[in-house]
mmCIF file of C-alpha atoms in Angstrom:
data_model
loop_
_atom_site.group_PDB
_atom_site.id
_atom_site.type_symbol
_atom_site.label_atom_id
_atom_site.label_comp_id
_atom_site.label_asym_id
_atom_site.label_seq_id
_atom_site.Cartn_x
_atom_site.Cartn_y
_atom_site.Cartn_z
ATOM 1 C CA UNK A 1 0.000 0.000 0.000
ATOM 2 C CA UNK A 2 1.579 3.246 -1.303
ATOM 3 C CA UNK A 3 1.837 6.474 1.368
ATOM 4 C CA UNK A 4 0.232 9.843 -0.302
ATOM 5 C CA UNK A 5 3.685 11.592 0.135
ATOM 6 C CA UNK A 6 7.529 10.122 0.369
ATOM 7 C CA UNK A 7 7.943 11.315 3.217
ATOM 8 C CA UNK A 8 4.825 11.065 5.109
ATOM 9 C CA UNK A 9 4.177 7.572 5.595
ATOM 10 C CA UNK A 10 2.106 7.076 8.823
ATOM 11 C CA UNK A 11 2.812 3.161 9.281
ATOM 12 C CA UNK A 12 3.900 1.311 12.261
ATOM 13 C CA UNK A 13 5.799 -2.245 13.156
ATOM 14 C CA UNK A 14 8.607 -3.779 10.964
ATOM 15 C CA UNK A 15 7.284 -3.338 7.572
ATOM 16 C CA UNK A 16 8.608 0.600 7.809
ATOM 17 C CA UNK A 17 11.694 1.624 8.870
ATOM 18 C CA UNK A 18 10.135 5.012 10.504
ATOM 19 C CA UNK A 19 8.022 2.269 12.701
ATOM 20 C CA UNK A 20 10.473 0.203 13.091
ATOM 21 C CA UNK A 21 12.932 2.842 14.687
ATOM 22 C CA UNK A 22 10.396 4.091 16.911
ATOM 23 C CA UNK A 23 9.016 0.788 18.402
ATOM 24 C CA UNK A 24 12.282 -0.531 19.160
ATOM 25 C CA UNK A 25 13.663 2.754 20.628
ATOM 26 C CA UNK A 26 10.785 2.857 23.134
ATOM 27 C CA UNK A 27 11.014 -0.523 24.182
ATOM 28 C CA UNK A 28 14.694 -0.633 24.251
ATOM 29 C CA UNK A 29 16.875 2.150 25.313
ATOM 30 C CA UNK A 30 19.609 0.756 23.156
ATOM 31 C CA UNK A 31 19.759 0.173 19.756
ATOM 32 C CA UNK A 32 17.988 -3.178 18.721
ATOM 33 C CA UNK A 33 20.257 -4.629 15.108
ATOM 34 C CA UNK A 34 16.622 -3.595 13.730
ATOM 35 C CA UNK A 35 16.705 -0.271 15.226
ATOM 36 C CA UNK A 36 20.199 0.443 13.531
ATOM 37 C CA UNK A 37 18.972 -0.926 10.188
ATOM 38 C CA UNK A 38 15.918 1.357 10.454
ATOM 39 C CA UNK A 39 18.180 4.139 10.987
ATOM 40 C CA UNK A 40 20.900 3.056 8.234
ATOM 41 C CA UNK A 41 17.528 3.084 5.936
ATOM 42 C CA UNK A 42 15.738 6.433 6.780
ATOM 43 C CA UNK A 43 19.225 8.212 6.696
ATOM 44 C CA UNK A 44 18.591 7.333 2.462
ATOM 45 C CA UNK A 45 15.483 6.902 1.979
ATOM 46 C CA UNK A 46 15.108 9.823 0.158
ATOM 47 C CA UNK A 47 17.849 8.981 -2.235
ATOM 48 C CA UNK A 48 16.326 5.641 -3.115
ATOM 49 C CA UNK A 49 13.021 7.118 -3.713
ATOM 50 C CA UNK A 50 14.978 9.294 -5.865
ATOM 51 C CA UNK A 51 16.685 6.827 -8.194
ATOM 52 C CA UNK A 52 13.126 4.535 -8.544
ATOM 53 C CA UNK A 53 11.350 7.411 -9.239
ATOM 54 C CA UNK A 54 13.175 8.299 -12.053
ATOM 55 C CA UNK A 55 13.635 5.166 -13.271
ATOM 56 C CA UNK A 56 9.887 5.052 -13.262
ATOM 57 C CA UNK A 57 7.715 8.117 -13.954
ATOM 58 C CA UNK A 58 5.977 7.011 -11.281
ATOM 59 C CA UNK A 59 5.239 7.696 -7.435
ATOM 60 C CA UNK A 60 3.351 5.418 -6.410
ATOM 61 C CA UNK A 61 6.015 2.356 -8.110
ATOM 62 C CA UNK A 62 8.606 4.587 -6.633
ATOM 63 C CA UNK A 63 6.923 4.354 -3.333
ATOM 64 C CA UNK A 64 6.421 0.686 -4.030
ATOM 65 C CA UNK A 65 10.168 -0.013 -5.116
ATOM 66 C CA UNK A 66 11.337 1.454 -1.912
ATOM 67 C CA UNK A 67 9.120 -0.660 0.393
ATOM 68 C CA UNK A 68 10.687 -3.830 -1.231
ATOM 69 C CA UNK A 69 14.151 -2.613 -0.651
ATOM 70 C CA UNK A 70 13.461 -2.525 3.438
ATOM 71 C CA UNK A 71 11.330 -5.638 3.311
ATOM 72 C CA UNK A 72 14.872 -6.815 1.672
ATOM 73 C CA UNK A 73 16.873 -4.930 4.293
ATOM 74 C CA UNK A 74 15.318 -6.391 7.019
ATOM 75 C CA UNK A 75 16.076 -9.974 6.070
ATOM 76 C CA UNK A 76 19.563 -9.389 4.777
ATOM 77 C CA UNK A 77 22.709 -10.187 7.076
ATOM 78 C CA UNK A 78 23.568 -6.904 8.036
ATOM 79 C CA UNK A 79 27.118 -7.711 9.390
ATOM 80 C CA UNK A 80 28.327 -8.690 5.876
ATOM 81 C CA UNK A 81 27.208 -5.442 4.451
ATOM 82 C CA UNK A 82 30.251 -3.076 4.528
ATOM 83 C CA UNK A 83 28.446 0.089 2.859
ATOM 84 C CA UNK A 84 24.958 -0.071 3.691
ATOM 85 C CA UNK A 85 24.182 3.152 1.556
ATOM 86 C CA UNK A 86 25.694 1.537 -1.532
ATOM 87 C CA UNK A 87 23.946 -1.715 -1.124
ATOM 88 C CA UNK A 88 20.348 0.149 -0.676
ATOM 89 C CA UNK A 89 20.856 1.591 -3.768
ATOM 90 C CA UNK A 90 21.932 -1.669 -5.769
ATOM 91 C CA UNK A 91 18.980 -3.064 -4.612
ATOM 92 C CA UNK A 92 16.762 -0.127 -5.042
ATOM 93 C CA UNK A 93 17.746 -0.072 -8.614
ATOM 94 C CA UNK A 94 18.021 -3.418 -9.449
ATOM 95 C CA UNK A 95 14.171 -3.733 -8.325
ATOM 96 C CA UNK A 96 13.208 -0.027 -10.328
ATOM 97 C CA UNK A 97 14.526 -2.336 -13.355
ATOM 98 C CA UNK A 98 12.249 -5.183 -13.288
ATOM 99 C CA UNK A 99 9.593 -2.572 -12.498
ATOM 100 C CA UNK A 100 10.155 -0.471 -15.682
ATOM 101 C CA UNK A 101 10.436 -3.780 -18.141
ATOM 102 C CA UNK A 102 6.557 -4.484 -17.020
ATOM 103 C CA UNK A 103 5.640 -1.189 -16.920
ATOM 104 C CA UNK A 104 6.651 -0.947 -20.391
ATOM 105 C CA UNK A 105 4.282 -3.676 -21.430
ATOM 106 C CA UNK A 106 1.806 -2.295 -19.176
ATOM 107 C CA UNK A 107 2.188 0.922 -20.732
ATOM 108 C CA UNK A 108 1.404 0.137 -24.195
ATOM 109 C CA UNK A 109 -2.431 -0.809 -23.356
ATOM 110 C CA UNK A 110 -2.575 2.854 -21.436
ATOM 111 C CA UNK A 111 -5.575 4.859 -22.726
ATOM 112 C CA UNK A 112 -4.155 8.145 -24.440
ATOM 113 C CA UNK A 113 -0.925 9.507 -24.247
ATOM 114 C CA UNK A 114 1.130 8.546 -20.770
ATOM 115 C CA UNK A 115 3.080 11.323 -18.612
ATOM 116 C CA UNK A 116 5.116 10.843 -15.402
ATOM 117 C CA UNK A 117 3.328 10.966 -12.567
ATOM 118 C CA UNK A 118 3.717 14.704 -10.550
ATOM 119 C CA UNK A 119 5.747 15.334 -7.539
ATOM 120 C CA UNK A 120 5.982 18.482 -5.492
ATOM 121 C CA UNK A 121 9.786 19.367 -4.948
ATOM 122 C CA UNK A 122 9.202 22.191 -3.756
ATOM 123 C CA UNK A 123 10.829 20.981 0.089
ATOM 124 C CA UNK A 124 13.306 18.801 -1.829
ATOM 125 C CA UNK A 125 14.170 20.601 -5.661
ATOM 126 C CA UNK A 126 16.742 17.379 -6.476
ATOM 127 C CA UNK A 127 14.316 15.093 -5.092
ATOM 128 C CA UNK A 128 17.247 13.190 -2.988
ATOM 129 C CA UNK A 129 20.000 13.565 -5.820
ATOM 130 C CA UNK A 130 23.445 15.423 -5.787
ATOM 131 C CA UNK A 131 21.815 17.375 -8.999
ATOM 132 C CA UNK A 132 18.446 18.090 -9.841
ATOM 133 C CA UNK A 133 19.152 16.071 -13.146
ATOM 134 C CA UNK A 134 15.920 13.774 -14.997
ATOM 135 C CA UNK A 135 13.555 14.524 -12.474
ATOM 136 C CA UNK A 136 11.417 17.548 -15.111
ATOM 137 C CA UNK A 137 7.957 16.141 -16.501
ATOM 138 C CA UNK A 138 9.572 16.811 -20.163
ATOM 139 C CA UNK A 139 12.758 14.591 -19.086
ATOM 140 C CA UNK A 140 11.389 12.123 -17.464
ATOM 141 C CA UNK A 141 8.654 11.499 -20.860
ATOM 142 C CA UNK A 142 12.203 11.522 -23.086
ATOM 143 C CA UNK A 143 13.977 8.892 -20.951
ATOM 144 C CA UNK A 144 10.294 6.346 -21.083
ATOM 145 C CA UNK A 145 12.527 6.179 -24.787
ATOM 146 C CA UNK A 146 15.800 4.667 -23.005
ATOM 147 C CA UNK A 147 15.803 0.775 -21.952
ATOM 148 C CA UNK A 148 15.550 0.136 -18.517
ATOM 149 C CA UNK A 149 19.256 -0.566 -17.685
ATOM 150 C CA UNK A 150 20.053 2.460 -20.078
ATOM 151 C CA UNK A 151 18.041 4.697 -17.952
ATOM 152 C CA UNK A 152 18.782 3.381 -14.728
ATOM 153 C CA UNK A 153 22.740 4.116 -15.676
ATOM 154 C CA UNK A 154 21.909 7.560 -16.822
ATOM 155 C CA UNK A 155 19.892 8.221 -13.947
ATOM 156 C CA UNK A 156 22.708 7.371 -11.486
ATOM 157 C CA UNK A 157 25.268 9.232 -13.176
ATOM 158 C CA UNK A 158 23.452 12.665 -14.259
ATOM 159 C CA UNK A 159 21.157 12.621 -11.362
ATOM 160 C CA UNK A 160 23.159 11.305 -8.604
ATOM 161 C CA UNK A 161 26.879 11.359 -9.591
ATOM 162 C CA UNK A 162 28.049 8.108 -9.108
ATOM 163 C CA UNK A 163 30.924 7.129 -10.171
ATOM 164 C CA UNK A 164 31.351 4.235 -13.672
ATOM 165 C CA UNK A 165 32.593 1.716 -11.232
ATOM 166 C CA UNK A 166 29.853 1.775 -9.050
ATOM 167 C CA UNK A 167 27.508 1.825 -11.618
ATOM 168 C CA UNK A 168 29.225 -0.781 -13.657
ATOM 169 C CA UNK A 169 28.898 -2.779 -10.311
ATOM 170 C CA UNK A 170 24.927 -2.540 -9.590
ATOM 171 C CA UNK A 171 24.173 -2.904 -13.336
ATOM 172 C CA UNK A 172 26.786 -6.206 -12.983
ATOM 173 C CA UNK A 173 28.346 -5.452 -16.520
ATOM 174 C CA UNK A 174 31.913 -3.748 -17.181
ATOM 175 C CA UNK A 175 33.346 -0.170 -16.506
ATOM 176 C CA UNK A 176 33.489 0.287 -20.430
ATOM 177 C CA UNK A 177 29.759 -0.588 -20.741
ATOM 178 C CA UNK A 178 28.735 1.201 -18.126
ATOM 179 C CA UNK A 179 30.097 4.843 -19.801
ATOM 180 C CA UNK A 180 28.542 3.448 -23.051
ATOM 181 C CA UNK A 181 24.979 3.066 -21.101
ATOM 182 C CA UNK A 182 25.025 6.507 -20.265
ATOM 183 C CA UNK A 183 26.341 8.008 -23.253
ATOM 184 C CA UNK A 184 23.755 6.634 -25.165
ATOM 185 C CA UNK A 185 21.400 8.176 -23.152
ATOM 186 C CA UNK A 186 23.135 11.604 -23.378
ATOM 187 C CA UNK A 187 22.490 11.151 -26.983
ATOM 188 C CA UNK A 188 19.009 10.404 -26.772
ATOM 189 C CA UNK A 189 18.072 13.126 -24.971
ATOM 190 C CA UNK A 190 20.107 15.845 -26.512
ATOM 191 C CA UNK A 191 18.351 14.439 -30.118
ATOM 192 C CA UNK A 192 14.539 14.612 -28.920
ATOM 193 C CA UNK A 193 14.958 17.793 -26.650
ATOM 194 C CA UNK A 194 16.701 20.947 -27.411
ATOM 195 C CA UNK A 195 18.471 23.352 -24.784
ATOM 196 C CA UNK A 196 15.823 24.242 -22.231
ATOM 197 C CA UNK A 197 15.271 28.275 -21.089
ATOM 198 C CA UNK A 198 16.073 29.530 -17.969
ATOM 199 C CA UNK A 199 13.860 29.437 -14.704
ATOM 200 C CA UNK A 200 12.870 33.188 -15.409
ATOM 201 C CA UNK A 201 12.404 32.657 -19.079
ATOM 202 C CA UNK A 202 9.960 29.381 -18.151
ATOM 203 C CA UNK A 203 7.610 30.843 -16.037
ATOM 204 C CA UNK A 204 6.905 33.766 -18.084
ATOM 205 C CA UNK A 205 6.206 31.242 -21.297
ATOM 206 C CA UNK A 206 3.754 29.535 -18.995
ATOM 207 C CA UNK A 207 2.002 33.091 -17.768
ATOM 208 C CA UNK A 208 1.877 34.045 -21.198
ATOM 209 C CA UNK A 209 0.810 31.000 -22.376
ATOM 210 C CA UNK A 210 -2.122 30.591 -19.761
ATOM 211 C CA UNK A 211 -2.984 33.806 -20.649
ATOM 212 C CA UNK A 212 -3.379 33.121 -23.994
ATOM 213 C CA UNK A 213 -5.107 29.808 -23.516
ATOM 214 C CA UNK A 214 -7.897 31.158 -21.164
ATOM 215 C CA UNK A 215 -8.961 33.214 -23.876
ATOM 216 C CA UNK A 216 -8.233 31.187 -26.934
ATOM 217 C CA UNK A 217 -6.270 33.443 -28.726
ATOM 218 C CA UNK A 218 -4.883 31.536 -31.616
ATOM 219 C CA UNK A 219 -2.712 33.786 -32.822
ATOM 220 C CA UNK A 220 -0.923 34.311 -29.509
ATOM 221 C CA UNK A 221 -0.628 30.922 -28.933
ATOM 222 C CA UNK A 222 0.836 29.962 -32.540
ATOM 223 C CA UNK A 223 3.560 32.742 -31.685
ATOM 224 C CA UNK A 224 4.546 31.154 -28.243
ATOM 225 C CA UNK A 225 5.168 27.540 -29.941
ATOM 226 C CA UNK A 226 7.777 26.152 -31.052
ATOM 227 C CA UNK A 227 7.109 24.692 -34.721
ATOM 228 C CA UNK A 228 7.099 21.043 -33.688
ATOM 229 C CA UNK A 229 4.892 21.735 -30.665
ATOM 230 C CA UNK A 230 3.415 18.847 -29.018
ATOM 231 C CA UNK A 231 0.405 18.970 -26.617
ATOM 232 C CA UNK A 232 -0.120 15.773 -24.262
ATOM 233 C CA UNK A 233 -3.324 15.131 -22.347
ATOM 234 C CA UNK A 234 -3.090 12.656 -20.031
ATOM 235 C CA UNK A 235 -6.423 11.238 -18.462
ATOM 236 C CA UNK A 236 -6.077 7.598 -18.359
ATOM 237 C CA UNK A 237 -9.089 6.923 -19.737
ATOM 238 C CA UNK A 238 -10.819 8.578 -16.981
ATOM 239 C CA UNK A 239 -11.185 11.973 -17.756
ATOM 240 C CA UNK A 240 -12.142 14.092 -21.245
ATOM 241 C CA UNK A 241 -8.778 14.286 -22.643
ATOM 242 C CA UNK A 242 -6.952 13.929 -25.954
ATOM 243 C CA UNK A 243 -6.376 10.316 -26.793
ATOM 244 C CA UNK A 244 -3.744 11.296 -29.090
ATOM 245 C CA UNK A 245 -0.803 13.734 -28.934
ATOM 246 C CA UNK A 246 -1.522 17.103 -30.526
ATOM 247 C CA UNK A 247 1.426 17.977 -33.236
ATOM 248 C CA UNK A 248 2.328 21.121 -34.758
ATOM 249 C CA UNK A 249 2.220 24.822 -34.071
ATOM 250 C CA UNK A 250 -1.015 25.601 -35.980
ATOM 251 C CA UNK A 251 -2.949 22.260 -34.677
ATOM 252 C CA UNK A 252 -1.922 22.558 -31.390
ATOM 253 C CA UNK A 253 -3.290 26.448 -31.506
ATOM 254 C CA UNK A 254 -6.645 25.614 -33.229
ATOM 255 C CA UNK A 255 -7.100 22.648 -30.823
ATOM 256 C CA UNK A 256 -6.027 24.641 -27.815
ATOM 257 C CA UNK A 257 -8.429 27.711 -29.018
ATOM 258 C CA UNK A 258 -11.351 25.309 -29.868
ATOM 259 C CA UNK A 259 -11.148 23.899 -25.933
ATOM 260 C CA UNK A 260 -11.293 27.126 -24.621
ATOM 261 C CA UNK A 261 -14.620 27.625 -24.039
ATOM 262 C CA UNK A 262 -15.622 24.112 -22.464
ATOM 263 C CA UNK A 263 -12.375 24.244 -20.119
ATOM 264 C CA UNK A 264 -12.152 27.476 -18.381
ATOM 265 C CA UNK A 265 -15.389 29.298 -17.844
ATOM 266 C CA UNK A 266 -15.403 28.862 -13.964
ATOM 267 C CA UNK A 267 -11.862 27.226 -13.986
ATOM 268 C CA UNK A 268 -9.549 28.336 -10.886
ATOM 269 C CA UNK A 269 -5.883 27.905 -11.273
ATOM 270 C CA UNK A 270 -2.931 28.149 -8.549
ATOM 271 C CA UNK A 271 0.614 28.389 -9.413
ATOM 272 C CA UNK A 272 2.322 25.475 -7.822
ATOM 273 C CA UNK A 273 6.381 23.445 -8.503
ATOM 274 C CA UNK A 274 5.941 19.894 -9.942
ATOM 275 C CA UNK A 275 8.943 18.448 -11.054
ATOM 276 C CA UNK A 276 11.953 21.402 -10.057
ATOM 277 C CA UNK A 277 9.146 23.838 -12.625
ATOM 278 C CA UNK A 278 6.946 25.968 -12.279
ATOM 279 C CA UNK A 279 3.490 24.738 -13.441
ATOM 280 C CA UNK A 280 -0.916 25.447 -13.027
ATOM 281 C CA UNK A 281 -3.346 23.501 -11.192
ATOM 282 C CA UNK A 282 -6.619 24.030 -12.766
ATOM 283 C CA UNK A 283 -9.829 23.544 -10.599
ATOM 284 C CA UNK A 284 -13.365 23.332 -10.930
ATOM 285 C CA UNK A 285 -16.032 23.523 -8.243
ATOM 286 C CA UNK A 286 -12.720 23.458 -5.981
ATOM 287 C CA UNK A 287 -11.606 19.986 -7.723
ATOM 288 C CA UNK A 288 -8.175 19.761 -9.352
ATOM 289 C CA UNK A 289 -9.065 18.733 -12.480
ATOM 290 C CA UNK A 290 -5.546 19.035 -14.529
ATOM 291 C CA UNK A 291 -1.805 19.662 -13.937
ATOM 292 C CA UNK A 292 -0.326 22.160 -16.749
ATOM 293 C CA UNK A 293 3.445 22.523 -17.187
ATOM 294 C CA UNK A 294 5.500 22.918 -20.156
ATOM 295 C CA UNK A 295 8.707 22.287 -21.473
ATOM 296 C CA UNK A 296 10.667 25.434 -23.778
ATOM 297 C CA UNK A 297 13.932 26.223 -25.566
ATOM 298 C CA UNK A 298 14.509 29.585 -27.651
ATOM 299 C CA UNK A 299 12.272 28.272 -29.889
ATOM 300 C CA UNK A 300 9.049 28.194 -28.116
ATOM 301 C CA UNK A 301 6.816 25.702 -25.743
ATOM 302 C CA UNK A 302 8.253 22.253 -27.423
ATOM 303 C CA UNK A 303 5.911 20.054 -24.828
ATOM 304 C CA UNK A 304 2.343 21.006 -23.197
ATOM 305 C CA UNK A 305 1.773 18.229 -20.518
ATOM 306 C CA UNK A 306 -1.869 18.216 -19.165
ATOM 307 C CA UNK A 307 -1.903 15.814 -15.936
ATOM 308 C CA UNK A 308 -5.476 14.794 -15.785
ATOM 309 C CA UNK A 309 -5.630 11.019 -14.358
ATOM 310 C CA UNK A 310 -7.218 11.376 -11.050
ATOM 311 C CA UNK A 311 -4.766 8.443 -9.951
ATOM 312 C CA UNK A 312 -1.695 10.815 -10.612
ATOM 313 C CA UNK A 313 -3.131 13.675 -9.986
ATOM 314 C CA UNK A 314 -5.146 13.728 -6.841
ATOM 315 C CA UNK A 315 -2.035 12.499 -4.565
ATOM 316 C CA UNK A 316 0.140 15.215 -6.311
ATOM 317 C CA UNK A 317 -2.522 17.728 -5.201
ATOM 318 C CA UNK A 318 -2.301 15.709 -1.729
ATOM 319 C CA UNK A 319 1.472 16.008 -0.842
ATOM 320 C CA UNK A 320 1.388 19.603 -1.909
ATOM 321 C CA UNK A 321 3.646 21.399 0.973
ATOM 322 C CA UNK A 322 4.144 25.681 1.132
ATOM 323 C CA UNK A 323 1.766 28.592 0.397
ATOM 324 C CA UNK A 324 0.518 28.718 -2.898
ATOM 325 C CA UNK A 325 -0.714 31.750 -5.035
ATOM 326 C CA UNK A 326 -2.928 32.211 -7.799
ATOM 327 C CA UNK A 327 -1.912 33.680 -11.291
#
């Protein structure tokens, strides 16, 4: 059973380190051998949840992923283990790998276009890693493109700096490999994305942009996109969305301009951070209803995401931590 939030996992006994820790330090004033691995655990937690959630696109597997690796902690002789830290995150990733080569069958019967699930980083901007590297919505959608063992090496060396050797270790192939793995997915990603904008230069292509979209002004909209604009509408099946991706500057303008009057008469929006970016929640009635971020170089908005599954959305909207503000 997955926790709402990372970090906010209300569970107690021996099936979460957080319980663990606390039941044995109140019955024990020293430390119990589970008590230490407990506290071994929590201390990088946050890293591992880091590495399978960028492996996956997805929280709630993250979440998942994580849970395994203490269930596995917990029954592992401890005394053989000379860096815990190191052998967490073997494990974490070796696990995030079988996830991903399921998920990508499971993927291919999705309803409609699939985008990572949210998370709020606004407490934690490299969501556990030494750089705040593959964790954006747009990134994260590029590296679904990578195989799982190319992505997981990619992940641990842009994201979280380890070195070939360790990598080469956990992935159980050679050094040489190893910089190949992530080279390859240096390549990918520099050939399906081009260099992003700043922070400043973001938001104010999303203001614009929301602006623009509220009102339906196509040609406003056609001069914020990039030529080879897509627009992504994720709702699972569940929701009124786009079954298809949206290509093209002019399309993407007429389609956006066309929606305009269904979607936001009555529609609230709050500027919130998904992902390290700045993004909208739209609501209706006081229900989120969508997620709306972007992705943009110096040619335009290359990517609109629109997170409307209820089953990634609504725990997004959950974990949210901070004040927010409207537009």
């Amino acid at each position: 059973m997955r926790s709402e939030h990372p970090e906010r996992a209300e569970a107690t006994g021996s099936d979460h380190p957080e319980g663990a820790a606390e039941a044995t330090h109140s019955e024990h004033p020293e430390k119990s051998p589970l008590d230490e691995a407990a506290a071994a655990f929590v201390g990088v937690r946050r890293q591992l949840f880091g590495i399978a959630y960028r492996m996956l696109g997805s929280a709630a597997e993250a979440e998942d992923v994580v849970q395994d690796a203490w269930l596995r902690w917990q029954s592992t002789d401890r005394t053989v283990v000379l860096d815990p830290p190191a052998y967490l995150a073997t494990v974490t990733t070796r696990l995030a790998i079988n996830v991903a080569q399921s998920a990508r069958v499971r993927r291919e019967t999705y309803v409609g276009p699939w985008l990572p699930e949210p998370v709020d980083t606004s407490l934690d901007p490299q969501l556990g890693a030494e750089r705040g590297e593959a964790v954006e919505l747009a990134v994260l959608l590029l590296l679904e493109k990578l195989t799982p063992t190319e992505r997981a090496a990619y992940v641990l060396r842009e994201a979280f700096d380890y070195p070939y050797e360790q990598i080469a270790a956990i992935l159980e192939t050679g050094q040489a490999n190893a910089r190949q793995l992530v080279s390859r997915g240096r390549r990918r990603l520099a050939a399906e994305r081009r260099e992003p904008v700043d922070a400043g230069e973001h938001r104010r292509l999303l203001e614009v942009f929301l602006a623009a979209a509220q009102t339906g002004d196509l040609a406003a909209l056609e001069e914020l996109f990039a030529e080879d604009v897509v627009s992504y509408s994720d709702g699972g099946g569940v929701r009124g969305a786009s079954r298809i991706p949206v290509l093209g500057s002019v399309r993407v303008a007429k389609y956006l301009a066309a929606f305009a009057p269904r979607f936001w008469p009555g529609a609230g929006t709050e500027w919130v951070e998904a992902n390290g970016c700045p993004a909208v929640l739209v609501s209706h009635e006081g229900r989120a209803v969508a997620l709306l971020a972007v992705d943009a170089s110096a040619q335009g908005i290359e990517r609109i995401m629109w997170v409307m599954n209820p089953a990634k959305l609504d725990p997004y909207v959950q974990s949210l931590s901070g004040p927010r503000g409207t537009p």
